[in-house]
């Protein structure tokens, strides 16, 4: 008890200071994400800036907790990167004494992610067009306590962790920018929270635990037998890739959690709606103050170019994606003639029991076939032409 009361006093004091001075960036740097989140949650009558800051810390906590879990149990980094899943593809230093991997860990990561993403959305949903937000963040202050020792260590900075995804478009010696997040950016962050929520729900809808247990158990048995070094053509030294492929196939096949599939669909639509709000707000901005994503008359604090009509091209991509999610544009299939395709809305609202070969052959898609215009992908190709080989990089920034 003697430790709880002083800790509570410190938390309340820090929260009050944050509200008075809006030193959110310094709080993250000095306290870390977990303590900053606790402090901001103690603020009574939060301002719109307080809500944005808390929403942002909830969002970043999703990443931190996922990295901590991977470090704690010793997730195989090579296989994690091969999975291509959010969070798992981020680099994590090797734990000298991990607790040990267990098959449920992937579902645990994405279940926990949804909790903080819900927390982020709850704060960001309270922010409206008329609110005045000004949250200045030095991105060098953002760090993830991966090894859970409470100190800001080498390898834990935002740009060190996100290097694989972000640094492709950044100079190796760039200075982490200082960004002033405003009201427009609240909608951008909310859109990103919806995107990650949708992906998390989709992963949980297929439930990968049984597939992971099945493959890791058999792989362990084979490893115990040893290997004599014979070269079996394309299979030599490809065991991790084959194990990952087997996990994917086993996870995908089988019944789908309908409620989670519908939740994923709703979040993806929510992402697009919030993106529309973001681009509408940012198009009306007249200032030019350390912008995150600029309009055509602004400059970004990020050391990357934003082509003049980038926003218009990205909105075209989002419009086509929204029409696909609503079943207004159909997904082509090789068995179907022109003017027919798969209704994705119907598929996600009432998903079939998945069978990869039945999907490829066509049997599983028959209940979802409709007549109508097909998705062409033209909007994405136009976006690619605008940004050249950096389309994936810009897509990560813009979401």
Tab-separated table of C-alpha atoms in Angstrom:
chain	number	residue	atom	x	y	z
A	1	UNK	CA	0.000	0.000	0.000
A	2	UNK	CA	2.864	2.434	0.823
A	3	UNK	CA	3.943	2.221	-2.829
A	4	UNK	CA	0.464	2.553	-4.331
A	5	UNK	CA	-0.426	5.933	-2.781
A	6	UNK	CA	2.757	7.797	-3.897
A	7	UNK	CA	2.406	6.271	-7.362
A	8	UNK	CA	-1.161	7.534	-7.578
A	9	UNK	CA	-0.075	11.030	-6.502
A	10	UNK	CA	2.670	11.050	-9.129
A	11	UNK	CA	0.218	9.905	-11.788
A	12	UNK	CA	-2.280	12.645	-10.960
A	13	UNK	CA	0.478	15.282	-10.846
A	14	UNK	CA	1.900	14.221	-14.198
A	15	UNK	CA	-1.556	14.168	-15.758
A	16	UNK	CA	-2.253	17.692	-14.521
A	17	UNK	CA	1.084	18.888	-15.871
A	18	UNK	CA	0.364	17.314	-19.227
A	19	UNK	CA	-2.924	19.111	-19.437
A	20	UNK	CA	-1.423	22.464	-18.441
A	21	UNK	CA	1.676	22.389	-20.636
A	22	UNK	CA	0.736	19.759	-23.239
A	23	UNK	CA	4.170	18.183	-22.794
A	24	UNK	CA	2.974	14.936	-24.292
A	25	UNK	CA	6.212	14.283	-26.137
A	26	UNK	CA	8.343	14.687	-23.018
A	27	UNK	CA	6.004	12.412	-21.080
A	28	UNK	CA	6.442	9.642	-23.625
A	29	UNK	CA	10.214	10.134	-23.631
A	30	UNK	CA	10.596	10.204	-19.846
A	31	UNK	CA	7.829	7.874	-18.663
A	32	UNK	CA	7.305	5.491	-21.560
A	33	UNK	CA	3.993	4.628	-23.166
A	34	UNK	CA	2.471	2.604	-20.339
A	35	UNK	CA	2.913	5.258	-17.642
A	36	UNK	CA	1.936	8.039	-20.039
A	37	UNK	CA	-1.280	6.188	-20.852
A	38	UNK	CA	-2.064	5.762	-17.161
A	39	UNK	CA	-1.387	9.449	-16.513
A	40	UNK	CA	-3.530	10.699	-19.391
A	41	UNK	CA	-6.380	8.432	-18.341
A	42	UNK	CA	-6.400	10.259	-14.975
A	43	UNK	CA	-7.115	13.630	-16.623
A	44	UNK	CA	-10.595	14.871	-15.749
A	45	UNK	CA	-12.483	16.900	-18.377
A	46	UNK	CA	-9.905	16.156	-21.103
A	47	UNK	CA	-9.378	18.670	-23.884
A	48	UNK	CA	-9.488	17.577	-27.530
A	49	UNK	CA	-5.669	17.588	-27.479
A	50	UNK	CA	-5.698	15.356	-24.396
A	51	UNK	CA	-8.022	12.964	-26.198
A	52	UNK	CA	-5.824	12.897	-29.286
A	53	UNK	CA	-2.724	12.282	-27.180
A	54	UNK	CA	-4.405	9.461	-25.253
A	55	UNK	CA	-5.737	7.959	-28.473
A	56	UNK	CA	-2.234	8.078	-29.926
A	57	UNK	CA	-0.699	6.458	-26.857
A	58	UNK	CA	-3.344	3.702	-26.938
A	59	UNK	CA	-2.444	3.144	-30.595
A	60	UNK	CA	1.301	3.011	-29.951
A	61	UNK	CA	0.714	0.728	-26.962
A	62	UNK	CA	-0.695	-1.856	-29.363
A	63	UNK	CA	2.696	-2.028	-31.052
A	64	UNK	CA	4.628	-1.991	-27.782
A	65	UNK	CA	2.631	-4.809	-26.202
A	66	UNK	CA	2.939	-6.941	-29.338
A	67	UNK	CA	6.717	-6.436	-29.394
A	68	UNK	CA	6.953	-7.205	-25.675
A	69	UNK	CA	5.030	-10.442	-26.123
A	70	UNK	CA	7.295	-11.534	-28.957
A	71	UNK	CA	10.374	-10.738	-26.871
A	72	UNK	CA	8.971	-12.428	-23.775
A	73	UNK	CA	8.193	-15.756	-25.437
A	74	UNK	CA	11.020	-15.725	-27.992
A	75	UNK	CA	9.068	-15.751	-31.246
A	76	UNK	CA	11.236	-16.982	-34.123
A	77	UNK	CA	12.114	-13.710	-35.851
A	78	UNK	CA	12.627	-15.204	-39.296
A	79	UNK	CA	9.233	-16.898	-39.313
A	80	UNK	CA	7.586	-13.814	-37.807
A	81	UNK	CA	8.899	-11.671	-40.663
A	82	UNK	CA	7.883	-14.291	-43.222
A	83	UNK	CA	4.310	-14.202	-41.915
A	84	UNK	CA	3.870	-10.628	-43.153
A	85	UNK	CA	1.416	-9.979	-40.317
A	86	UNK	CA	1.217	-6.587	-38.589
A	87	UNK	CA	3.549	-6.270	-35.566
A	88	UNK	CA	5.176	-9.668	-36.221
A	89	UNK	CA	7.244	-8.339	-39.104
A	90	UNK	CA	8.871	-5.699	-36.864
A	91	UNK	CA	12.394	-6.455	-35.579
A	92	UNK	CA	12.754	-7.710	-32.002
A	93	UNK	CA	16.099	-8.338	-30.316
A	94	UNK	CA	16.776	-11.894	-29.210
A	95	UNK	CA	15.760	-12.614	-25.632
A	96	UNK	CA	18.579	-14.485	-23.834
A	97	UNK	CA	16.083	-16.308	-21.609
A	98	UNK	CA	12.614	-16.422	-23.213
A	99	UNK	CA	9.655	-18.058	-21.541
A	100	UNK	CA	9.126	-20.178	-24.627
A	101	UNK	CA	6.784	-20.050	-27.595
A	102	UNK	CA	3.227	-21.347	-27.269
A	103	UNK	CA	0.697	-21.780	-30.113
A	104	UNK	CA	-1.889	-19.363	-28.678
A	105	UNK	CA	0.537	-16.429	-28.709
A	106	UNK	CA	-0.593	-15.063	-32.091
A	107	UNK	CA	-4.236	-14.955	-31.047
A	108	UNK	CA	-3.166	-13.416	-27.724
A	109	UNK	CA	-1.307	-10.631	-29.551
A	110	UNK	CA	-4.241	-9.687	-31.769
A	111	UNK	CA	-6.831	-10.048	-29.004
A	112	UNK	CA	-4.793	-7.666	-26.838
A	113	UNK	CA	-4.376	-5.336	-29.815
A	114	UNK	CA	-8.138	-4.952	-30.147
A	115	UNK	CA	-8.402	-3.765	-26.534
A	116	UNK	CA	-6.037	-0.820	-27.018
A	117	UNK	CA	-7.394	-0.090	-30.488
A	118	UNK	CA	-10.877	0.151	-28.968
A	119	UNK	CA	-9.389	2.543	-26.415
A	120	UNK	CA	-7.895	4.665	-29.183
A	121	UNK	CA	-11.152	4.786	-31.138
A	122	UNK	CA	-13.142	5.709	-28.024
A	123	UNK	CA	-11.001	8.843	-27.595
A	124	UNK	CA	-10.721	9.790	-31.254
A	125	UNK	CA	-14.460	9.387	-31.889
A	126	UNK	CA	-15.059	12.272	-29.460
A	127	UNK	CA	-13.100	14.698	-31.653
A	128	UNK	CA	-15.142	16.715	-34.155
A	129	UNK	CA	-14.440	19.163	-36.972
A	130	UNK	CA	-14.810	22.167	-34.676
A	131	UNK	CA	-12.260	21.013	-32.103
A	132	UNK	CA	-8.873	22.725	-32.000
A	133	UNK	CA	-6.049	20.215	-31.577
A	134	UNK	CA	-2.364	21.006	-31.304
A	135	UNK	CA	-0.172	18.115	-30.159
A	136	UNK	CA	3.537	18.595	-30.837
A	137	UNK	CA	5.529	15.357	-30.901
A	138	UNK	CA	9.253	14.955	-31.422
A	139	UNK	CA	9.269	11.546	-33.078
A	140	UNK	CA	12.677	10.861	-31.505
A	141	UNK	CA	10.804	10.718	-28.173
A	142	UNK	CA	8.661	7.752	-29.245
A	143	UNK	CA	10.056	4.447	-28.034
A	144	UNK	CA	8.851	0.961	-27.222
A	145	UNK	CA	9.983	-0.744	-24.021
A	146	UNK	CA	10.526	-4.039	-25.817
A	147	UNK	CA	12.611	-5.728	-23.125
A	148	UNK	CA	10.349	-4.335	-20.367
A	149	UNK	CA	13.202	-2.904	-18.288
A	150	UNK	CA	11.725	0.606	-18.106
A	151	UNK	CA	14.596	2.335	-19.919
A	152	UNK	CA	14.939	3.757	-23.431
A	153	UNK	CA	17.495	1.367	-24.970
A	154	UNK	CA	19.165	1.138	-28.364
A	155	UNK	CA	16.861	-0.513	-30.878
A	156	UNK	CA	13.661	0.719	-29.221
A	157	UNK	CA	13.144	4.002	-31.099
A	158	UNK	CA	10.163	4.305	-33.445
A	159	UNK	CA	12.317	4.494	-36.551
A	160	UNK	CA	14.589	1.662	-35.458
A	161	UNK	CA	11.581	-0.580	-34.902
A	162	UNK	CA	9.679	0.479	-38.014
A	163	UNK	CA	12.790	0.534	-40.184
A	164	UNK	CA	11.728	-2.281	-42.474
A	165	UNK	CA	8.534	-0.497	-43.469
A	166	UNK	CA	9.428	3.195	-43.211
A	167	UNK	CA	13.135	3.597	-43.805
A	168	UNK	CA	12.875	2.437	-47.411
A	169	UNK	CA	11.546	5.906	-48.181
A	170	UNK	CA	13.805	7.816	-45.771
A	171	UNK	CA	17.460	8.779	-45.844
A	172	UNK	CA	19.614	6.639	-43.557
A	173	UNK	CA	20.958	9.701	-41.694
A	174	UNK	CA	17.716	11.675	-41.446
A	175	UNK	CA	16.778	13.561	-38.272
A	176	UNK	CA	13.518	12.347	-36.694
A	177	UNK	CA	11.037	15.149	-37.367
A	178	UNK	CA	9.001	17.219	-34.945
A	179	UNK	CA	5.344	17.071	-35.984
A	180	UNK	CA	2.402	19.198	-34.880
A	181	UNK	CA	-0.643	16.939	-35.068
A	182	UNK	CA	-3.920	18.792	-35.577
A	183	UNK	CA	-7.642	18.095	-35.865
A	184	UNK	CA	-7.301	16.546	-39.319
A	185	UNK	CA	-4.807	14.020	-38.005
A	186	UNK	CA	-7.317	12.701	-35.468
A	187	UNK	CA	-9.322	11.278	-38.372
A	188	UNK	CA	-6.138	9.857	-39.932
A	189	UNK	CA	-5.240	8.090	-36.675
A	190	UNK	CA	-8.788	6.811	-36.261
A	191	UNK	CA	-8.667	5.409	-39.797
A	192	UNK	CA	-5.448	3.574	-38.968
A	193	UNK	CA	-6.968	2.176	-35.772
A	194	UNK	CA	-9.902	0.870	-37.818
A	195	UNK	CA	-7.508	-0.700	-40.335
A	196	UNK	CA	-5.532	-2.582	-37.687
A	197	UNK	CA	-8.755	-3.553	-35.920
A	198	UNK	CA	-10.086	-4.974	-39.174
A	199	UNK	CA	-6.918	-6.971	-39.772
A	200	UNK	CA	-6.931	-8.225	-36.169
A	201	UNK	CA	-10.564	-9.320	-36.402
A	202	UNK	CA	-9.875	-11.098	-39.700
A	203	UNK	CA	-6.943	-13.020	-38.200
A	204	UNK	CA	-9.004	-14.012	-35.167
A	205	UNK	CA	-11.913	-14.987	-37.434
A	206	UNK	CA	-9.896	-17.902	-38.805
A	207	UNK	CA	-8.260	-18.758	-35.466
A	208	UNK	CA	-4.647	-19.734	-36.266
A	209	UNK	CA	-3.830	-21.471	-32.957
A	210	UNK	CA	-4.696	-25.025	-34.009
A	211	UNK	CA	-2.737	-24.656	-37.251
A	212	UNK	CA	0.314	-23.309	-35.417
A	213	UNK	CA	0.208	-26.128	-32.871
A	214	UNK	CA	-0.161	-28.746	-35.594
A	215	UNK	CA	2.812	-27.517	-37.610
A	216	UNK	CA	5.165	-26.675	-34.731
A	217	UNK	CA	4.557	-30.058	-33.107
A	218	UNK	CA	5.355	-32.007	-36.271
A	219	UNK	CA	8.345	-29.769	-37.057
A	220	UNK	CA	9.757	-30.375	-33.577
A	221	UNK	CA	9.457	-34.130	-34.064
A	222	UNK	CA	11.332	-33.952	-37.368
A	223	UNK	CA	14.037	-31.733	-35.846
A	224	UNK	CA	14.525	-34.302	-33.089
A	225	UNK	CA	15.274	-36.920	-35.742
A	226	UNK	CA	18.169	-34.876	-37.117
A	227	UNK	CA	19.143	-34.363	-40.756
A	228	UNK	CA	21.904	-36.040	-42.741
A	229	UNK	CA	22.536	-33.196	-45.153
A	230	UNK	CA	21.110	-34.788	-48.293
A	231	UNK	CA	19.896	-32.263	-50.862
A	232	UNK	CA	16.254	-32.855	-51.761
A	233	UNK	CA	16.158	-30.364	-54.613
A	234	UNK	CA	13.891	-27.395	-53.851
A	235	UNK	CA	13.153	-28.529	-50.284
A	236	UNK	CA	16.723	-28.158	-49.039
A	237	UNK	CA	16.928	-25.570	-46.246
A	238	UNK	CA	13.343	-24.477	-46.932
A	239	UNK	CA	11.795	-25.969	-43.808
A	240	UNK	CA	10.785	-22.627	-42.270
A	241	UNK	CA	9.154	-21.444	-45.481
A	242	UNK	CA	7.273	-24.728	-45.856
A	243	UNK	CA	6.202	-24.667	-42.206
A	244	UNK	CA	4.872	-21.127	-42.650
A	245	UNK	CA	2.990	-22.114	-45.804
A	246	UNK	CA	1.475	-25.087	-43.982
A	247	UNK	CA	0.410	-22.869	-41.075
A	248	UNK	CA	-1.251	-20.448	-43.461
A	249	UNK	CA	-3.162	-23.153	-45.323
A	250	UNK	CA	-4.269	-24.956	-42.164
A	251	UNK	CA	-5.327	-21.657	-40.537
A	252	UNK	CA	-7.296	-20.433	-43.531
A	253	UNK	CA	-9.190	-23.645	-44.088
A	254	UNK	CA	-12.221	-24.451	-41.970
A	255	UNK	CA	-15.089	-22.533	-40.372
A	256	UNK	CA	-14.911	-18.755	-39.998
A	257	UNK	CA	-16.137	-16.823	-36.961
A	258	UNK	CA	-19.034	-14.922	-38.537
A	259	UNK	CA	-19.157	-12.175	-35.897
A	260	UNK	CA	-15.460	-11.431	-36.305
A	261	UNK	CA	-15.737	-11.463	-40.098
A	262	UNK	CA	-18.551	-8.917	-39.889
A	263	UNK	CA	-16.560	-6.840	-37.403
A	264	UNK	CA	-13.578	-6.844	-39.777
A	265	UNK	CA	-15.836	-5.658	-42.602
A	266	UNK	CA	-17.243	-2.849	-40.445
A	267	UNK	CA	-13.766	-1.693	-39.421
A	268	UNK	CA	-12.540	-1.605	-43.021
A	269	UNK	CA	-15.502	0.569	-43.959
A	270	UNK	CA	-14.798	2.701	-40.878
A	271	UNK	CA	-11.234	3.163	-42.082
A	272	UNK	CA	-12.452	4.524	-45.396
A	273	UNK	CA	-15.032	6.818	-43.795
A	274	UNK	CA	-12.424	8.314	-41.458
A	275	UNK	CA	-10.017	8.711	-44.370
A	276	UNK	CA	-12.672	10.736	-46.170
A	277	UNK	CA	-13.037	12.942	-43.097
A	278	UNK	CA	-9.264	13.369	-42.915
A	279	UNK	CA	-8.860	14.444	-46.537
A	280	UNK	CA	-11.845	16.785	-46.264
A	281	UNK	CA	-10.384	18.434	-43.169
A	282	UNK	CA	-6.839	18.676	-44.480
A	283	UNK	CA	-7.997	20.189	-47.779
A	284	UNK	CA	-9.467	23.120	-45.824
A	285	UNK	CA	-6.357	23.838	-43.735
A	286	UNK	CA	-4.684	27.212	-44.303
A	287	UNK	CA	-1.775	26.952	-41.858
A	288	UNK	CA	1.601	25.374	-42.566
A	289	UNK	CA	2.971	24.263	-39.220
A	290	UNK	CA	5.029	21.050	-39.047
A	291	UNK	CA	2.389	19.072	-40.927
A	292	UNK	CA	2.088	15.275	-40.865
A	293	UNK	CA	0.370	14.731	-44.207
A	294	UNK	CA	0.064	18.051	-46.064
A	295	UNK	CA	-2.432	19.447	-48.521
A	296	UNK	CA	-1.154	20.800	-51.828
A	297	UNK	CA	-0.305	24.192	-50.258
A	298	UNK	CA	1.566	22.835	-47.232
A	299	UNK	CA	4.884	21.152	-46.505
A	300	UNK	CA	5.249	18.003	-44.438
A	301	UNK	CA	7.591	17.770	-41.470
A	302	UNK	CA	8.531	14.337	-42.807
A	303	UNK	CA	11.618	14.315	-45.054
A	304	UNK	CA	9.751	12.774	-47.977
A	305	UNK	CA	8.060	14.358	-50.994
A	306	UNK	CA	4.270	14.469	-51.219
A	307	UNK	CA	3.236	14.949	-54.877
A	308	UNK	CA	0.742	17.765	-55.392
A	309	UNK	CA	-2.230	15.583	-56.309
A	310	UNK	CA	-1.357	12.653	-54.045
A	311	UNK	CA	-4.470	13.152	-51.920
A	312	UNK	CA	-6.775	13.067	-54.939
A	313	UNK	CA	-5.171	9.895	-56.273
A	314	UNK	CA	-5.361	8.173	-52.883
A	315	UNK	CA	-9.020	9.096	-52.515
A	316	UNK	CA	-9.649	7.387	-55.840
A	317	UNK	CA	-8.040	4.229	-54.416
A	318	UNK	CA	-10.246	4.478	-51.329
A	319	UNK	CA	-13.385	5.020	-53.403
A	320	UNK	CA	-12.733	1.869	-55.399
A	321	UNK	CA	-11.985	-0.078	-52.205
A	322	UNK	CA	-15.206	1.168	-50.600
A	323	UNK	CA	-17.251	0.142	-53.629
A	324	UNK	CA	-15.668	-3.313	-53.453
A	325	UNK	CA	-16.450	-3.638	-49.722
A	326	UNK	CA	-20.052	-2.602	-50.413
A	327	UNK	CA	-20.453	-5.095	-53.246
A	328	UNK	CA	-20.827	-2.310	-55.817
A	329	UNK	CA	-17.659	-3.451	-57.584
A	330	UNK	CA	-17.224	-7.201	-57.901
A	331	UNK	CA	-14.003	-9.206	-57.568
A	332	UNK	CA	-13.122	-11.032	-60.804
A	333	UNK	CA	-12.627	-14.806	-60.788
A	334	UNK	CA	-11.095	-16.874	-63.548
A	335	UNK	CA	-14.207	-19.066	-63.845
A	336	UNK	CA	-16.508	-16.098	-64.414
A	337	UNK	CA	-17.216	-14.169	-67.623
A	338	UNK	CA	-17.003	-10.410	-67.871
A	339	UNK	CA	-19.741	-8.574	-66.023
A	340	UNK	CA	-19.800	-11.112	-63.192
A	341	UNK	CA	-17.756	-11.387	-60.005
A	342	UNK	CA	-17.653	-12.061	-56.278
A	343	UNK	CA	-19.645	-9.824	-53.929
A	344	UNK	CA	-17.161	-9.164	-51.101
A	345	UNK	CA	-19.786	-7.671	-48.803
A	346	UNK	CA	-21.904	-10.828	-49.003
A	347	UNK	CA	-18.777	-12.960	-48.554
A	348	UNK	CA	-17.673	-11.166	-45.370
A	349	UNK	CA	-21.159	-10.878	-43.894
A	350	UNK	CA	-21.851	-14.606	-44.265
A	351	UNK	CA	-18.520	-16.307	-44.953
A	352	UNK	CA	-18.346	-19.912	-46.121
A	353	UNK	CA	-16.281	-22.629	-44.528
A	354	UNK	CA	-13.001	-21.878	-46.224
A	355	UNK	CA	-11.310	-24.344	-48.522
A	356	UNK	CA	-8.418	-22.963	-50.555
A	357	UNK	CA	-8.817	-25.370	-53.445
A	358	UNK	CA	-12.588	-24.821	-53.529
A	359	UNK	CA	-11.970	-21.067	-53.659
A	360	UNK	CA	-9.513	-21.458	-56.529
A	361	UNK	CA	-11.639	-24.013	-58.372
A	362	UNK	CA	-14.730	-21.895	-57.768
A	363	UNK	CA	-17.128	-24.079	-55.796
A	364	UNK	CA	-16.928	-21.945	-52.628
A	365	UNK	CA	-17.607	-18.661	-54.403
A	366	UNK	CA	-20.820	-19.711	-56.167
A	367	UNK	CA	-23.196	-18.333	-53.466
A	368	UNK	CA	-21.511	-14.913	-53.768
A	369	UNK	CA	-21.485	-14.519	-57.549
A	370	UNK	CA	-23.366	-11.475	-58.841
A	371	UNK	CA	-23.718	-9.574	-62.084
A	372	UNK	CA	-22.284	-6.090	-62.182
A	373	UNK	CA	-19.168	-3.996	-62.802
A	374	UNK	CA	-15.856	-5.568	-61.824
A	375	UNK	CA	-13.064	-3.992	-59.851
A	376	UNK	CA	-10.403	-2.919	-62.335
A	377	UNK	CA	-7.571	-1.776	-60.066
A	378	UNK	CA	-7.148	1.292	-62.274
A	379	UNK	CA	-7.086	3.669	-59.298
A	380	UNK	CA	-4.223	1.769	-57.685
A	381	UNK	CA	-2.265	1.639	-60.956
A	382	UNK	CA	-2.639	5.419	-61.339
A	383	UNK	CA	-1.420	5.845	-57.762
A	384	UNK	CA	1.582	3.602	-58.512
A	385	UNK	CA	2.453	5.671	-61.574
A	386	UNK	CA	2.409	8.852	-59.479
A	387	UNK	CA	4.767	7.606	-56.751
A	388	UNK	CA	6.844	5.184	-58.807
A	389	UNK	CA	8.328	2.283	-56.892
A	390	UNK	CA	7.298	3.720	-53.522
A	391	UNK	CA	3.587	2.866	-53.693
A	392	UNK	CA	3.733	0.477	-50.725
A	393	UNK	CA	5.675	3.020	-48.657
A	394	UNK	CA	3.153	5.791	-49.316
A	395	UNK	CA	0.265	3.404	-48.687
A	396	UNK	CA	1.703	2.731	-45.205
A	397	UNK	CA	1.884	6.475	-44.497
A	398	UNK	CA	-1.538	7.317	-45.929
A	399	UNK	CA	-3.355	4.093	-44.875
